[in-house]
Amino acid sequence: GVEDPNGTVIVSKTDEEDGEEPAELEADLLAGETAAVLLGNGDVDITVGANTLTISGGVQGVDFELDGSNTIIRILKSTPLTLRGTFAGSIQVNAGVKAYLTLSGVTITARSASSPINLMTSSQAHITLADGTTNTLDATSQSCAALHVGNGSELYIDDSVVTFAGRSHIEV
């Protein structure tokens, strides 16, 4: 695989460069390696240990990035993203970014006192809960909120039928 500046191994569905098949790659990841796997359909699987979060709709390094500690996914642009799977860490909407996130069967567990979803100061998040899915933000083992809305930030949460308009949102 190719290693990015943060130490994340970036591989395709089969890592032909190293000759590893998916089962061998999975065994490496379970041993503690981190990989961002670009799937043929444009989705990105971010695997840290035994947890895999699939991100659809954006380009890693352009629309979102994984930090060097492999515990924070930073949203960099307003490209609509869909999240599926499990992740131990935080989805952070950077300051000044207007994020469009769809949660489609996701479990995000807080790690090191950082909220599972964290809107930085003066950011905005439009979160859609996909129909027929269960989404869990778990901060019970940390001293933080499951969803943090920074000073001056705005949060909109809705289902697939958008019903908010104008001032029907949370503003801190």
mmCIF file of C-alpha atoms in Angstrom, residues 50-147:
data_model
loop_
_atom_site.group_PDB
_atom_site.id
_atom_site.type_symbol
_atom_site.label_atom_id
_atom_site.label_comp_id
_atom_site.label_asym_id
_atom_site.label_seq_id
_atom_site.Cartn_x
_atom_site.Cartn_y
_atom_site.Cartn_z
ATOM 1 C CA ALA A 50 -11.637 -3.877 14.030
ATOM 2 C CA ASN A 51 -13.823 -0.808 13.217
ATOM 3 C CA THR A 52 -14.702 0.225 9.666
ATOM 4 C CA LEU A 53 -16.469 3.435 8.697
ATOM 5 C CA THR A 54 -17.528 3.821 5.066
ATOM 6 C CA ILE A 55 -17.687 7.367 3.707
ATOM 7 C CA SER A 56 -19.537 7.940 0.432
ATOM 8 C CA GLY A 57 -19.710 11.090 -1.644
ATOM 9 C CA GLY A 58 -16.377 12.775 -1.129
ATOM 10 C CA VAL A 59 -12.663 12.541 -1.790
ATOM 11 C CA GLN A 60 -10.265 11.800 1.054
ATOM 12 C CA GLY A 61 -7.735 14.604 1.471
ATOM 13 C CA VAL A 62 -10.033 17.076 -0.317
ATOM 14 C CA ASP A 63 -13.459 16.831 1.338
ATOM 15 C CA PHE A 64 -12.388 15.033 4.540
ATOM 16 C CA GLU A 65 -9.225 13.751 6.191
ATOM 17 C CA LEU A 66 -8.175 11.339 8.914
ATOM 18 C CA ASP A 67 -5.876 12.913 11.507
ATOM 19 C CA GLY A 68 -2.503 11.448 12.454
ATOM 20 C CA SER A 69 -3.863 9.786 15.606
ATOM 21 C CA ASN A 70 -6.545 7.987 13.531
ATOM 22 C CA THR A 71 -9.255 9.197 15.923
ATOM 23 C CA ILE A 72 -10.607 12.323 14.186
ATOM 24 C CA ILE A 73 -12.146 12.591 10.748
ATOM 25 C CA ARG A 74 -12.154 16.261 9.784
ATOM 26 C CA ILE A 75 -14.826 17.521 7.399
ATOM 27 C CA LEU A 76 -13.075 20.078 5.179
ATOM 28 C CA LYS A 77 -15.743 21.099 2.635
ATOM 29 C CA SER A 78 -19.501 21.130 2.146
ATOM 30 C CA THR A 79 -19.569 18.110 -0.172
ATOM 31 C CA PRO A 80 -22.478 15.856 0.948
ATOM 32 C CA LEU A 81 -21.115 12.760 2.725
ATOM 33 C CA THR A 82 -22.854 9.563 3.851
ATOM 34 C CA LEU A 83 -21.432 7.646 6.817
ATOM 35 C CA ARG A 84 -22.016 3.911 7.481
ATOM 36 C CA GLY A 85 -20.370 1.513 9.934
ATOM 37 C CA THR A 86 -18.429 1.948 13.174
ATOM 38 C CA PHE A 87 -15.743 4.375 14.277
ATOM 39 C CA ALA A 88 -14.050 5.051 17.623
ATOM 40 C CA GLY A 89 -13.280 8.744 17.564
ATOM 41 C CA SER A 90 -14.838 11.971 16.361
ATOM 42 C CA ILE A 91 -16.312 13.404 13.180
ATOM 43 C CA GLN A 92 -15.189 17.029 13.374
ATOM 44 C CA VAL A 93 -16.743 19.763 11.231
ATOM 45 C CA ASN A 94 -13.959 22.334 10.846
ATOM 46 C CA ALA A 95 -14.548 26.001 11.633
ATOM 47 C CA GLY A 96 -16.265 27.853 8.799
ATOM 48 C CA VAL A 97 -17.424 24.650 7.063
ATOM 49 C CA LYS A 98 -21.057 23.955 6.187
ATOM 50 C CA ALA A 99 -21.270 20.130 6.319
ATOM 51 C CA TYR A 100 -23.985 17.927 4.845
ATOM 52 C CA LEU A 101 -23.844 14.540 6.567
ATOM 53 C CA THR A 102 -26.176 11.574 6.206
ATOM 54 C CA LEU A 103 -25.977 9.012 8.994
ATOM 55 C CA SER A 104 -26.962 5.648 7.529
ATOM 56 C CA GLY A 105 -26.472 2.980 10.178
ATOM 57 C CA VAL A 106 -23.480 4.459 11.980
ATOM 58 C CA THR A 107 -22.090 3.946 15.474
ATOM 59 C CA ILE A 108 -19.520 6.501 16.604
ATOM 60 C CA THR A 109 -17.994 6.018 20.053
ATOM 61 C CA ALA A 110 -16.164 8.876 21.765
ATOM 62 C CA ARG A 111 -12.487 8.359 22.344
ATOM 63 C CA SER A 112 -10.197 10.575 24.470
ATOM 64 C CA ALA A 113 -12.921 13.046 25.553
ATOM 65 C CA SER A 114 -13.779 14.241 22.034
ATOM 66 C CA SER A 115 -17.484 14.198 21.098
ATOM 67 C CA PRO A 116 -18.542 11.655 18.444
ATOM 68 C CA ILE A 117 -19.794 14.577 16.336
ATOM 69 C CA ASN A 118 -18.056 17.869 17.016
ATOM 70 C CA LEU A 119 -19.015 21.159 15.343
ATOM 71 C CA MET A 120 -16.108 23.541 15.768
ATOM 72 C CA THR A 121 -16.692 27.271 16.345
ATOM 73 C CA SER A 122 -18.710 28.960 13.581
ATOM 74 C CA SER A 123 -19.410 25.781 11.618
ATOM 75 C CA GLN A 124 -22.705 24.401 10.382
ATOM 76 C CA ALA A 125 -23.986 20.842 10.056
ATOM 77 C CA HIS A 126 -27.046 19.554 8.241
ATOM 78 C CA ILE A 127 -27.435 15.991 9.506
ATOM 79 C CA THR A 128 -29.886 13.657 7.794
ATOM 80 C CA LEU A 129 -30.880 10.403 9.482
ATOM 81 C CA ALA A 130 -31.356 7.818 6.721
ATOM 82 C CA ASP A 131 -34.715 6.061 6.747
ATOM 83 C CA GLY A 132 -34.757 2.572 8.247
ATOM 84 C CA THR A 133 -31.384 2.921 10.011
ATOM 85 C CA THR A 134 -30.271 3.116 13.616
ATOM 86 C CA ASN A 135 -27.537 5.633 14.366
ATOM 87 C CA THR A 136 -25.704 5.756 17.680
ATOM 88 C CA LEU A 137 -23.445 8.434 19.143
ATOM 89 C CA ASP A 138 -21.899 7.009 22.325
ATOM 90 C CA ALA A 139 -20.019 9.238 24.765
ATOM 91 C CA THR A 140 -20.818 7.301 27.958
ATOM 92 C CA SER A 141 -17.194 6.336 28.680
ATOM 93 C CA GLN A 142 -15.835 9.866 28.177
ATOM 94 C CA SER A 143 -16.488 13.257 29.762
ATOM 95 C CA CYS A 144 -18.069 14.860 26.707
ATOM 96 C CA ALA A 145 -21.359 15.379 24.910
ATOM 97 C CA ALA A 146 -22.372 12.915 22.202
ATOM 98 C CA LEU A 147 -22.912 15.857 19.856
#
